[in-house]
Coordinates of C-alpha atoms in Angstrom, one line a residue:
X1 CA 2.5 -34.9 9.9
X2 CA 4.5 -33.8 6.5
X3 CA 7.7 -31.3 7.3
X4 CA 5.5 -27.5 6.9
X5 CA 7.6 -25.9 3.6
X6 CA 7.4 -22.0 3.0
X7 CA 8.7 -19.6 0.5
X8 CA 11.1 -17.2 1.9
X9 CA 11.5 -14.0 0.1
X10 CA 14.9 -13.1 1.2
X11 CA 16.2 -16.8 0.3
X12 CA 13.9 -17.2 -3.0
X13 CA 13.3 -20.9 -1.7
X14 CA 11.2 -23.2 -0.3
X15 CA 12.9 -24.3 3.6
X16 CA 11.2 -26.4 5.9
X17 CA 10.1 -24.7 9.1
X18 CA 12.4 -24.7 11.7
X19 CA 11.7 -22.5 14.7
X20 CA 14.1 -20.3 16.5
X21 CA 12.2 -21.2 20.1
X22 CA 11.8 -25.2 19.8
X23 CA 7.9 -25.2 19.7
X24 CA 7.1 -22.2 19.3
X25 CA 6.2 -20.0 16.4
X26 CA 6.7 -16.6 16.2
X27 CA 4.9 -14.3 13.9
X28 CA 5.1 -10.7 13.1
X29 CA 2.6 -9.2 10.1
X30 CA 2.4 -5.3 8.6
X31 CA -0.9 -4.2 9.7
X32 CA -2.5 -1.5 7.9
X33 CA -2.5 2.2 8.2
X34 CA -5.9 3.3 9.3
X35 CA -6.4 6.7 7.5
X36 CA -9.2 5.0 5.7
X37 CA -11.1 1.7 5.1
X38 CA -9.1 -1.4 4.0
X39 CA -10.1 -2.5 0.6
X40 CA -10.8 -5.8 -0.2
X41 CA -6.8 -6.6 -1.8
X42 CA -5.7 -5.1 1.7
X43 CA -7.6 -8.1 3.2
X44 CA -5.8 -10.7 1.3
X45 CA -2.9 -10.0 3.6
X46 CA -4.7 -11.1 6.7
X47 CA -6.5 -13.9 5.3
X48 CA -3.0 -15.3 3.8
X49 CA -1.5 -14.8 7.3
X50 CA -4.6 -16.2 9.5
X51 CA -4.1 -19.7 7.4
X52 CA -0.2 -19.7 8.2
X53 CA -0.8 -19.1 11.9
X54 CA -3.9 -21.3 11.6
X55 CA -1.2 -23.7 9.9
X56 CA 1.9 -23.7 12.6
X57 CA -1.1 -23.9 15.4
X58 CA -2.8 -27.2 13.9
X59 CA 1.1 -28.5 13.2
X60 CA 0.9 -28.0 17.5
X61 CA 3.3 -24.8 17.4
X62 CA 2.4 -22.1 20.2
X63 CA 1.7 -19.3 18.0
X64 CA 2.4 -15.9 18.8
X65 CA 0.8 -13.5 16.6
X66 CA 1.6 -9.5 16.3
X67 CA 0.1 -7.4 14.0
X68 CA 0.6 -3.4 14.4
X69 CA -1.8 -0.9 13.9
X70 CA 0.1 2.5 12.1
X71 CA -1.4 5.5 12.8
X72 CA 1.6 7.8 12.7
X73 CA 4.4 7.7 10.2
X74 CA 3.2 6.4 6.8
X75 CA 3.6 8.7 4.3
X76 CA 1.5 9.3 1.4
X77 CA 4.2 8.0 -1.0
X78 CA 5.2 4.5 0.2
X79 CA 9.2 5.1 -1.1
X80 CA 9.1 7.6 2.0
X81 CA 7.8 11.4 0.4
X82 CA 5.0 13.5 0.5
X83 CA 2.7 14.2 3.4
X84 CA 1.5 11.8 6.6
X85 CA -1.4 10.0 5.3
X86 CA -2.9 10.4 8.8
X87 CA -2.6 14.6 9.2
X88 CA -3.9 14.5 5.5
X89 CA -6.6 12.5 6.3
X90 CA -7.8 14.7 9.5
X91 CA -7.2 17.7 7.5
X92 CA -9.6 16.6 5.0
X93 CA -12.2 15.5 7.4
X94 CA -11.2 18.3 9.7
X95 CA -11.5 15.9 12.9
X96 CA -8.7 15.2 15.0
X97 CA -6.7 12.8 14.3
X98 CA -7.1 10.4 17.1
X99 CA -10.5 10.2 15.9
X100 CA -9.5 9.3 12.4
X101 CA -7.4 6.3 14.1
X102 CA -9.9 5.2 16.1
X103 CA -12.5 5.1 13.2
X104 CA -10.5 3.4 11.4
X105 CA -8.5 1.0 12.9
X106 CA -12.3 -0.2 14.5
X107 CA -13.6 -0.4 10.7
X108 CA -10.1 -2.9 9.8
X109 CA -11.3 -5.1 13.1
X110 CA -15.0 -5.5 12.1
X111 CA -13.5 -6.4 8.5
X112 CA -11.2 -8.9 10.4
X113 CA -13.9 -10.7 12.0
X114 CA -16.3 -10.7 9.2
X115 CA -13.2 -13.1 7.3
X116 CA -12.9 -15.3 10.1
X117 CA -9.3 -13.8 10.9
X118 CA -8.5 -14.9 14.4
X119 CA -7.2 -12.0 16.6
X120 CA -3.5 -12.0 16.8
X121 CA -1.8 -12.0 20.5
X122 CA -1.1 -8.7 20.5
X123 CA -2.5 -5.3 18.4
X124 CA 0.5 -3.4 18.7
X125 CA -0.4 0.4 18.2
X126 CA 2.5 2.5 16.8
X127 CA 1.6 5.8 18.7
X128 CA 2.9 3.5 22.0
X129 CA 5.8 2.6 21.0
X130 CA 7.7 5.8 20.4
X131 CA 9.5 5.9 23.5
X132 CA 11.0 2.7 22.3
X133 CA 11.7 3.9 18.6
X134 CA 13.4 7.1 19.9
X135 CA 15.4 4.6 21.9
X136 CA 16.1 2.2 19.4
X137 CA 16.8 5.4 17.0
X138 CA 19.6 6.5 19.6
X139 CA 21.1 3.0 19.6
X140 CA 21.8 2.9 15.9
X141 CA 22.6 7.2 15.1
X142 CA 26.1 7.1 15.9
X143 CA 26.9 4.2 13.8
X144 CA 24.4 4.1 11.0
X145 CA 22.5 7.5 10.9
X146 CA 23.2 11.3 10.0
X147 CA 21.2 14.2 11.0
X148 CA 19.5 16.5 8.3
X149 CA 17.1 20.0 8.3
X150 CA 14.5 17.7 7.6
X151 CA 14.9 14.0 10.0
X152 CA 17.7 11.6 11.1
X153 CA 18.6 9.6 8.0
X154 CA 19.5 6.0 7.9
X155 CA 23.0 5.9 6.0
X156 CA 21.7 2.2 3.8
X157 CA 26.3 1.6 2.8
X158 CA 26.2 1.2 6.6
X159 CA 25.1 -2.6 6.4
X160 CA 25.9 -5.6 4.2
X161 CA 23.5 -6.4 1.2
X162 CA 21.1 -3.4 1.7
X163 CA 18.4 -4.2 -0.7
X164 CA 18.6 -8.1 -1.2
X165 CA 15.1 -8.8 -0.4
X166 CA 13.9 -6.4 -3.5
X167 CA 16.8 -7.1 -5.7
X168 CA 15.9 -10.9 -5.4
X169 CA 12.7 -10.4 -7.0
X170 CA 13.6 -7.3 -9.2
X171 CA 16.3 -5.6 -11.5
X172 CA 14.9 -2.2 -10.1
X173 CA 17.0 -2.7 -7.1
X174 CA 16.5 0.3 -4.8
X175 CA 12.9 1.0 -6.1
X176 CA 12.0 4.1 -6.1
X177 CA 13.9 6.8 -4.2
X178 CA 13.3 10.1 -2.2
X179 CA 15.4 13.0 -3.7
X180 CA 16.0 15.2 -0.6
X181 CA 18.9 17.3 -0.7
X182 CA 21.8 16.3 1.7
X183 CA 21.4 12.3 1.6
X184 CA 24.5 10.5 1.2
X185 CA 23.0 7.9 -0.7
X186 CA 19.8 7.8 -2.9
X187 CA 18.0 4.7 -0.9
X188 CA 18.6 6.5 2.2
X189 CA 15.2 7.4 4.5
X190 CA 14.1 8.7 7.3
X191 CA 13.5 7.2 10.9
X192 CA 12.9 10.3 12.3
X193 CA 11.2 13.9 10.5
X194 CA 11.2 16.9 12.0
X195 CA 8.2 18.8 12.2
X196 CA 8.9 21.8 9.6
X197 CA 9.6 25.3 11.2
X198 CA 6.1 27.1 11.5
X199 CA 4.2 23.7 11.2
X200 CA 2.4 21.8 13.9
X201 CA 1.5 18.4 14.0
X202 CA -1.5 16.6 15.5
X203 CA 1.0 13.8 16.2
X204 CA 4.3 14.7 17.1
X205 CA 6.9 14.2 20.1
X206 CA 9.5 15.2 21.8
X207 CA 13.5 13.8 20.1
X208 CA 17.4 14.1 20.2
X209 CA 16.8 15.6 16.7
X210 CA 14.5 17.7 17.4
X211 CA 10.2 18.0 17.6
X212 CA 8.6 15.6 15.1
X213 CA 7.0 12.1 14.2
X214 CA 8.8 8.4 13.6
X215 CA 9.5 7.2 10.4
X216 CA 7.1 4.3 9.4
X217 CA 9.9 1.8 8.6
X218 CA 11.4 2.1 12.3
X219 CA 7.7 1.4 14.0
X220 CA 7.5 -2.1 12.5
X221 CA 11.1 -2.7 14.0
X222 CA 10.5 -1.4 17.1
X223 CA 7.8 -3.1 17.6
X224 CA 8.8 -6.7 16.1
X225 CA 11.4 -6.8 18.1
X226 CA 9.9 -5.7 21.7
X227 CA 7.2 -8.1 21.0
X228 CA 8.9 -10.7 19.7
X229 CA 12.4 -10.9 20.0
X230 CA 15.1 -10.9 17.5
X231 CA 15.7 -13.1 15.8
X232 CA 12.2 -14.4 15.4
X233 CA 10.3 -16.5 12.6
X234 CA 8.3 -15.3 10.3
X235 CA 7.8 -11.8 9.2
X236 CA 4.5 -11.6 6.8
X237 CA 3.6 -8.5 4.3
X238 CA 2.1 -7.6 1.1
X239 CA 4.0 -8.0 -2.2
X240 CA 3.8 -4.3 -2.3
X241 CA 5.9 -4.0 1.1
X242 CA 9.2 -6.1 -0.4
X243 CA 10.9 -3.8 -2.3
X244 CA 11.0 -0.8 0.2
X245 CA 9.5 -1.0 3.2
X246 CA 10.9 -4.4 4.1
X247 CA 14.3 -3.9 3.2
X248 CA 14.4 -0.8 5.6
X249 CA 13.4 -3.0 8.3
X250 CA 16.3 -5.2 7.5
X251 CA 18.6 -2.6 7.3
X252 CA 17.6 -1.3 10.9
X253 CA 17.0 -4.7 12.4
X254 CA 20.6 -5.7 11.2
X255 CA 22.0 -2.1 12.6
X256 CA 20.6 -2.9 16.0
X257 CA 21.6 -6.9 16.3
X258 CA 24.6 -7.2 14.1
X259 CA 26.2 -5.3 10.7
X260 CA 26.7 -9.2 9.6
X261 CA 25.5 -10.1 5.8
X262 CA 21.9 -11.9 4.7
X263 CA 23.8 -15.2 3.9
X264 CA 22.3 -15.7 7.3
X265 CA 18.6 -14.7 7.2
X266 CA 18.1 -14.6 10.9
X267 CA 20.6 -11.5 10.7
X268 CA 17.6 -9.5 8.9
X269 CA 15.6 -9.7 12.1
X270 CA 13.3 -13.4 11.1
X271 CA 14.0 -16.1 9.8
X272 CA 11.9 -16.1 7.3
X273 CA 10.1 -13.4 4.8
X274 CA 6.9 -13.8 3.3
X275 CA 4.8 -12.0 0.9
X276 CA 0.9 -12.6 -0.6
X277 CA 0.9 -11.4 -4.0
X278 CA -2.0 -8.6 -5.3
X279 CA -5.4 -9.0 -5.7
X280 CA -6.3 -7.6 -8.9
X281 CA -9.1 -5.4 -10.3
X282 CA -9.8 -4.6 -13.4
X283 CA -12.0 -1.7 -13.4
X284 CA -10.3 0.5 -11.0
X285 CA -12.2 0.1 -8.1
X286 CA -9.5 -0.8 -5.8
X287 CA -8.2 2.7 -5.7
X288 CA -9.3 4.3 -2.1
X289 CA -9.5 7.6 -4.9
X290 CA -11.8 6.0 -6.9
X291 CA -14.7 6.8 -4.2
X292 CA -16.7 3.6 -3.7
X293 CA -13.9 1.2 -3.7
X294 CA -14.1 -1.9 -3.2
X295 CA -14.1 -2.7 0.3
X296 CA -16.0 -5.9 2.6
X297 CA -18.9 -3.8 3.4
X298 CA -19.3 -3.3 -0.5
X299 CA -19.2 -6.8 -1.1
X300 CA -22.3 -7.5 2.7
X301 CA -24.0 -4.1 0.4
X302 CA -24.0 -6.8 -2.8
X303 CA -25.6 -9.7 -1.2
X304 CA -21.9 -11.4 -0.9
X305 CA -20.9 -13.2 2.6
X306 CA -17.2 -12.6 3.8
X307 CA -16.6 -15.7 4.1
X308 CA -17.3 -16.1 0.1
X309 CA -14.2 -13.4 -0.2
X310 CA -12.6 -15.8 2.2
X311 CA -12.7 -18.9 0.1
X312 CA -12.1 -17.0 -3.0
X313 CA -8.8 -16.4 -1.5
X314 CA -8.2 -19.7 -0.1
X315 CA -8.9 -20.8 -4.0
X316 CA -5.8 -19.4 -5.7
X317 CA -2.3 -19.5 -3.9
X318 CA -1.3 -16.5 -1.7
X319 CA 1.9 -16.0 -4.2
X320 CA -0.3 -15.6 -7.1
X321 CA -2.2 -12.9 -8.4
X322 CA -5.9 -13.3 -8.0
X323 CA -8.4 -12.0 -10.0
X324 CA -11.4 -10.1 -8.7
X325 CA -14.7 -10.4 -10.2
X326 CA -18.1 -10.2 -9.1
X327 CA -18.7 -13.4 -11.2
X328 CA -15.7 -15.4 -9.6
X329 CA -17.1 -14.2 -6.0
X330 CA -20.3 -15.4 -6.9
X331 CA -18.8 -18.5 -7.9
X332 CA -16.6 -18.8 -4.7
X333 CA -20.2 -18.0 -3.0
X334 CA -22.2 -21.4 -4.4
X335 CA -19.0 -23.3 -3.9
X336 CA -19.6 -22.6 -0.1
X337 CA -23.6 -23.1 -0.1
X338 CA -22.4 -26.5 -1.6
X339 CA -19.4 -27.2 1.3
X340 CA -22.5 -26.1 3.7
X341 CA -25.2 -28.4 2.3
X342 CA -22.7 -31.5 3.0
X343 CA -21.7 -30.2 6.4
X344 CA -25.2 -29.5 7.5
X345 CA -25.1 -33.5 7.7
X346 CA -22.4 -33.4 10.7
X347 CA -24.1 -30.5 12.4
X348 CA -25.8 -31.7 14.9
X349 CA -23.3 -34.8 15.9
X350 CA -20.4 -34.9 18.4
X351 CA -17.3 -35.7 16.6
X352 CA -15.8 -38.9 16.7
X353 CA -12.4 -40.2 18.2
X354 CA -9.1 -41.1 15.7
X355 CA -9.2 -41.1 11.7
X356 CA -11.7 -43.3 10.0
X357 CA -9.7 -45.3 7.9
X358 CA -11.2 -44.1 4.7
X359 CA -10.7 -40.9 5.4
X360 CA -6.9 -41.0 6.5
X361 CA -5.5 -40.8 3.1
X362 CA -7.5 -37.6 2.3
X363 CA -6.3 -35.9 5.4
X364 CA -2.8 -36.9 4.5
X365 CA -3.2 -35.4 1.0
X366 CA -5.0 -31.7 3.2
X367 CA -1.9 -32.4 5.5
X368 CA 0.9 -32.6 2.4
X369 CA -0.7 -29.7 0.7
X370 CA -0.7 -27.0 3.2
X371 CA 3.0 -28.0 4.2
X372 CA 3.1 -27.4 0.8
X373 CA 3.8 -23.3 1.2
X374 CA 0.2 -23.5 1.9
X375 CA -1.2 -25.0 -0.9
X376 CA -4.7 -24.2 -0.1
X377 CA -6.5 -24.9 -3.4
X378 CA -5.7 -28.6 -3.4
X379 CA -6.3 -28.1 0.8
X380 CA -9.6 -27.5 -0.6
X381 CA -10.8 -30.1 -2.7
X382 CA -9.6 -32.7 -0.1
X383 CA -11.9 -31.1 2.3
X384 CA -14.6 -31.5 -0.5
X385 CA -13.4 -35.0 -0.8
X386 CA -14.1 -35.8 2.6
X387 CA -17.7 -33.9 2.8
X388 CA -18.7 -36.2 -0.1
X389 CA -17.3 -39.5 1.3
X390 CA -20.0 -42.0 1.4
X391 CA -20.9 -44.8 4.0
X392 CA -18.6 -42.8 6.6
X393 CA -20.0 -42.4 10.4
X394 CA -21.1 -38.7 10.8
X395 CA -19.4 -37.9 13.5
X396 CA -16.0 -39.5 12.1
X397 CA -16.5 -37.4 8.9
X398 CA -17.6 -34.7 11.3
X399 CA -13.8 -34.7 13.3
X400 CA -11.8 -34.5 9.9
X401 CA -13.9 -31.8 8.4
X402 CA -13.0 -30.0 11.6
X403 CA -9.5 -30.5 11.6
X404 CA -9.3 -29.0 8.1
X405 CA -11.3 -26.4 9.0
X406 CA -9.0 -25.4 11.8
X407 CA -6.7 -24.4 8.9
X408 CA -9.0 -23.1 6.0
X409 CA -11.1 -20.9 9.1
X410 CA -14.5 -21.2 6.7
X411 CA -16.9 -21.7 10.0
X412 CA -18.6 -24.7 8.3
X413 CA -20.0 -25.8 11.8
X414 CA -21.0 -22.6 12.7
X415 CA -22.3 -21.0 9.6
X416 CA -25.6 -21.5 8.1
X417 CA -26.8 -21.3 4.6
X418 CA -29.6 -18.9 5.9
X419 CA -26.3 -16.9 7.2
X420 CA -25.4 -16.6 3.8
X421 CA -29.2 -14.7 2.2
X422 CA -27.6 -11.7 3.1
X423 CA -30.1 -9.0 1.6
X424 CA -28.4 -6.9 -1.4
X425 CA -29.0 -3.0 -0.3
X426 CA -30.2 -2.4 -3.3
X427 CA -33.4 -4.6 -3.0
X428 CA -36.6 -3.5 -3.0
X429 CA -38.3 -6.5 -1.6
X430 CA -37.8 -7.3 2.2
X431 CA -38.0 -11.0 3.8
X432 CA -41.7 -10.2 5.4
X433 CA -43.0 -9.7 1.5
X434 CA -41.4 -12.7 0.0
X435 CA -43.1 -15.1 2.9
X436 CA -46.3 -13.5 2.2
X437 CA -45.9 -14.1 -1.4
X438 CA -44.4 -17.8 -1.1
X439 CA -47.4 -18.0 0.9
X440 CA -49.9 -17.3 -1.8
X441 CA -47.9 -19.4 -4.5
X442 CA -47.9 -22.4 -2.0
X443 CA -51.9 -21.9 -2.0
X444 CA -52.1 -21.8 -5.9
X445 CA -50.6 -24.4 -5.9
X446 CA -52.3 -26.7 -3.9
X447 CA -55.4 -25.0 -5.8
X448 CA -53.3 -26.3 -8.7
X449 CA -53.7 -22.7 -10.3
X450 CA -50.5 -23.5 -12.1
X451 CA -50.8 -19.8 -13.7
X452 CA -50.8 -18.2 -10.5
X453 CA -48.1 -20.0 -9.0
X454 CA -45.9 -19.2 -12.0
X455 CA -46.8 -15.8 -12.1
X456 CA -46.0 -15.8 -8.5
X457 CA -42.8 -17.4 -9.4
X458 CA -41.8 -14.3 -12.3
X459 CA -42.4 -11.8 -9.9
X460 CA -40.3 -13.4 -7.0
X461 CA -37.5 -13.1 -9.9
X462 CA -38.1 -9.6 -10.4
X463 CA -37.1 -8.6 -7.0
X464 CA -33.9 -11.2 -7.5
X465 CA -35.1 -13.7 -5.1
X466 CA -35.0 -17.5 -6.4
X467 CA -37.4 -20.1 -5.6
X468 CA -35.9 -23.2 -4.1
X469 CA -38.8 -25.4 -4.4
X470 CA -38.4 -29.0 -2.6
X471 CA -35.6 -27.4 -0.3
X472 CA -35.8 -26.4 3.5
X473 CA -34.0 -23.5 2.6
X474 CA -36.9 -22.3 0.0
X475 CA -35.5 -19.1 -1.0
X476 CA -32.9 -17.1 -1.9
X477 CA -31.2 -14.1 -2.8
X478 CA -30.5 -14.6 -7.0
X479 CA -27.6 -12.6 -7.6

């Protein structure tokens, strides 16, 4: 196989994958914060970091996989002010806030399996872990830390090259700042708040610096690191999550291993730092304020499979923006119908042993572009090349299409193009009345009442289902 290549943030470069546990891989990813529904640019994160753990396993790395669930700590403003997003969040539904987690966090794992994400090895949950980051916290206070009204602050002049991983990508540096009266330095933040006099949290515990909550930059740490071990490989994000949050991981990882520089990347805690870059939406509807934002459920409500979502992704590369569009998901939607229709050929064969030798040359080209820093758009239209390879054994055509599969997770084996009729909410027509209505059209026409059939036809449309006439299929959903 080609030498795997990935972008690391901290390095600005492309460096061939090199693991710190000879084969293994070792991969730590920013869950979300479950104080509502994900929206749909939230899922690009876990779709980008399924295909690179789909990518080290199929390379024949043992993967380990941790994603964390935050439900305490993450403050409505990202550069660490305002209010706990979670406490705002019960407040407003006036439930407690375990319930709000719970809710949640189960609404991010149905989204997860609707995109084909594999589950990670471990769901780490922040709330138990704080025994851990009030020990880690301890470890690093008398050194790197000073104690305010308000928390225990992480002094940032404490290490070498605070910041790198934003300032390589920025000329804002520090990003934006807290102003809190006391702090020795402007990018300085919290690891630990105190819960105000007079105030009472639903979360809070027991500290050294008194009653209060972690600080949402020390959970992914803490948890990293007990899961993982330091240093390990790869540490995956949102674009959103390298200019603050990320750097104040470093900052404590290096505090707890070492004070030693970033010349070394291992000293920031992995090896390697990766971001996907935004999904991006034009009208507005990304904004969890905007009321019905766009999440996966809105896009099942539409008539639009996950999986279409998925391959949209999987169309544009994971360090570019993507545009979202109803008309590009629709788009992304008849692309798969079309990768279906071919695979429906293999479906029902066993797959065959070795590489036929037609088909070698278009797994080395899938095999060249993924160790490409996951080129999956040309991934894709090798896997298209294959699935319209002529004169090849089914079940030889049958074992490279699964190999690339293993990577791109599209299910094209196990999903159906009848999976994909999903009903739009807003029809008005269910799947009992347009049987009873093909029904009559295919008597007109045998009648050859032409009129009827056509009429029959027009009225179908109305209710946006599409005639497929001449295909097994025979409907479906015109959107």
């Amino acid at each position: 196989m080609t030498t795997l290549k990935l972008y690391n943030s901290l390095t600005r470069s492309l460096e061939a994958f090199a693991p710190v546990h000879p084969g293994e891989a070792r991969v730590y990813s920013c869950g979300p914060t479950v104080y509502n529904y994900p929206h749909i640019g939230n899922m690009r994160a876990y779709v980008f970091a399924d295909v690179l753990g789909r990518t080290l396993s199929w390379k024949g790395y043992a993967l380990t996989h941790v994603i964390n669930i935050t439900d305490v700590g993450h403050l409505t403003d990202d550069a660490d002010a305002g209010e706990d997003k979670m406490e705002k969040m019960a407040r407003q539904k006036a439930q407690s806030i375990w319930d709000i987690a719970r809710h949640y966090t189960d609404a991010y794992w149905a989204d997860i399996r609707a995109l084909n994400v594999r589950e990670p090895a471990k769901w780490s949950i922040a709330t138990d872990y704080v025994p851990q980051m009030i020990d880690f916290a301890q470890s690093i206070a008398d050194k790197h830390c000073y104690e305010l009204d308000s928390g225990l602050y992480f002094d940032v002049s404490t290490v070498s090259d605070y910041g790198r991983l934003a300032r390589a990508h920025t000329d804002e540096g520090e990003g934006r700042i807290e102003a809190v009266e006391g702090k020795r330095n402007a990018a300085d933040f919290a690891i630990w708040r105190k819960t105000p006099a007079g105030e009472t949290r639903q979360m809070e515990w027991d500290s050294p610096w008194g009653r209060g909550a972690p600080g949402w930059h020390l959970e992914c740490s803490v948890m990293s690191g007990d899961l993982l071990g330091f240093p390990f490989d790869i540490h995956t994000g949102g674009i959103d999550h390298r200019e603050i949050h990320h750097p104040n991981e470093i900052a404590q990882n290096q505090a707890f291993c070492c004070t030693n520089g970033l010349d070394v990347p291992a000293n920031s805690g992995a090896r390697m730092w990766m971001h996907n870059n935004f999904l991006v939406e034009r009208s507005g509807k990304m904004s969890k304020s905007s009321g019905e934002f766009l999440r996966v459920q809105l896009l099942v409500d539409k008539g639009y499979h996950p999986l279409a979502y998925r391959l949209m992704c999987l169309q544009a590369h994971y360090r570019s923006e993507l545009e979202f569009s109803w008309e590009n998901l629709g788009a992304a939607l008849t692309r798969l119908k079309r990768m279906l229709i071919a695979a429906e050929r293999q479906r029902d064969v066993p797959a065959g042993e070795g590489v036929h030798p037609k088909l070698a040359p278009m797994l080395a080209a899938f095999d060249a572009a993924v160790s490409d820093d996951l080129n999956t758009p040309i991934a894709l239209t090798a896997l298209e090349d294959v699935l319209a390879a002529k004169k090849i054994d089914a079940g030889a055509k049958r074992a490279v299409v699964e190999q690339m599969d293993s990577v791109l997770g599209l299910d094209l084996f196990g999903l159906t193009r009848a999976d994909l009729r999903l009903r739009p909410i807003a029809a008005t027509i269910d799947e009992a009345a347009i049987d009873a209505l093909l029904d009559r059209r295919k008597a007109a026409r045998a009648e050859k009442d032409f009129a009827t059939s056509d009429t029959l036809r027009d009225e179908l449309a109305a209710h946006g289902v599409e005639v497929m006439d001449g295909d097994p299929l025979g409907w479906e959903w015109k959107l």
